[in-house]
Short mmCIF file of C-alpha atoms in Angstrom, two decimals:
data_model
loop_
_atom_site.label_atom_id
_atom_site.label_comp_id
_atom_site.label_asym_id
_atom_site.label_seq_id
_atom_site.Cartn_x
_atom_site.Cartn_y
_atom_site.Cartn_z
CA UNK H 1 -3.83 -21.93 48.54
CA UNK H 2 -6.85 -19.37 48.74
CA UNK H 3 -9.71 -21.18 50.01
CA UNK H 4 -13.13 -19.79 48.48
CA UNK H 5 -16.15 -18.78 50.74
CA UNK H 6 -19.01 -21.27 50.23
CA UNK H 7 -22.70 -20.48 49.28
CA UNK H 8 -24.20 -22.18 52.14
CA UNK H 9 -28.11 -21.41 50.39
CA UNK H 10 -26.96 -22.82 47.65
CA UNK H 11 -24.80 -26.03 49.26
CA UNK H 12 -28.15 -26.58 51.01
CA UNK H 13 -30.41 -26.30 48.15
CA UNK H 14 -28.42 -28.96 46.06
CA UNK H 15 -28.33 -31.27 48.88
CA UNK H 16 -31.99 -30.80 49.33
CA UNK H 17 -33.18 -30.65 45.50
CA UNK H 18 -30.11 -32.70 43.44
CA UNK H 19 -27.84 -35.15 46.28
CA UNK H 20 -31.01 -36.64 48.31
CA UNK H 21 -33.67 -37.20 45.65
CA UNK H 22 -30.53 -39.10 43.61
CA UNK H 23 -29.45 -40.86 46.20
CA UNK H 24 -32.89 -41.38 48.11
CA UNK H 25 -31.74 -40.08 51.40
CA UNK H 26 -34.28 -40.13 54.35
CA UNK H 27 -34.86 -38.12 56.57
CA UNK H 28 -32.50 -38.95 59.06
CA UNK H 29 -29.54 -39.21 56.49
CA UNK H 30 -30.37 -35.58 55.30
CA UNK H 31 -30.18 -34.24 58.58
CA UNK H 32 -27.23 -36.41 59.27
CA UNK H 33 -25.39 -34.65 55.97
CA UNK H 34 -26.37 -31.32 57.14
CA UNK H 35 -24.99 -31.98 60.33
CA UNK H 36 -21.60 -32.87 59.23
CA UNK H 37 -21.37 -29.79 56.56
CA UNK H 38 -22.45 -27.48 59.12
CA UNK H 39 -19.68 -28.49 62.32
CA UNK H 40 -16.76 -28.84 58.98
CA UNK H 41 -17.28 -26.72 55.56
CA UNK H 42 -19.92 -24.59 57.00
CA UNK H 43 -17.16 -23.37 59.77
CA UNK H 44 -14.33 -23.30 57.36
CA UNK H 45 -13.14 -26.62 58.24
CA UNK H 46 -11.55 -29.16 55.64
CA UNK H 47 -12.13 -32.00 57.56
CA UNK H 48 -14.10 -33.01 60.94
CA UNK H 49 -13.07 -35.31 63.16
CA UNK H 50 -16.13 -37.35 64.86
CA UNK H 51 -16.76 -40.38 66.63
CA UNK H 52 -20.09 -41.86 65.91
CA UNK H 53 -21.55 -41.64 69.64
CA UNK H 54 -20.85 -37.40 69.01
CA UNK H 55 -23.15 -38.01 65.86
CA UNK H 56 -25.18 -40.22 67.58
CA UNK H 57 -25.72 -37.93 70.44
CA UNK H 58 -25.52 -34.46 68.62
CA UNK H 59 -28.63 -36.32 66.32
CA UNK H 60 -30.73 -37.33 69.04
CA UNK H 61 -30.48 -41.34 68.11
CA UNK H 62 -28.70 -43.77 69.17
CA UNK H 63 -25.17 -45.12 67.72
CA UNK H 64 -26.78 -48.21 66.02
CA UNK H 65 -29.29 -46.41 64.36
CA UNK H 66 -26.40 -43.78 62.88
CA UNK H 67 -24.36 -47.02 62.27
CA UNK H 68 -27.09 -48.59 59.91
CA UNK H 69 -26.23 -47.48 56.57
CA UNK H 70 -28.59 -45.45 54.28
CA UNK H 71 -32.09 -46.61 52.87
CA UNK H 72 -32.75 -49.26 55.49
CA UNK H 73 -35.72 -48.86 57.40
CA UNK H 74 -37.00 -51.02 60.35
#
């Protein structure tokens, strides 16, 4: 199987403009998303094996705060 070479201006303008307006990402979650694409698709990568103290660290936040799930704000 060929695998095709990704846009990565456009990936990160439909994240950006369609994915987090939909699903009302903030801030934190966007740059979490972008994170992820950019160590696995970005780098040709099907899948990306993490642990969430990498995220957590890799984010600058700490493990509970990358544990809580999306839209919940304290």
């Amino acid at each position: 199987m060929k695998h095709e070479k990704i846009d990565v201006v456009e990936v990160c303008k439909e994240l950006e403009d369609v994915l987090a307006p939909r699903f009302k990402l903030s801030v934190l979650d966007r740059a979490v998303y972008s994170h992820l694409l950019r160590h696995s698709r970005f780098e040709g990568k099907s899948r990306l094996r993490f642990t969430i103290l990498w995220l957590a660290n890799n984010m600058g936040v700490t493990a509970r705060r990358v544990r809580q799930p999306p839209h919940v704000v304290h």
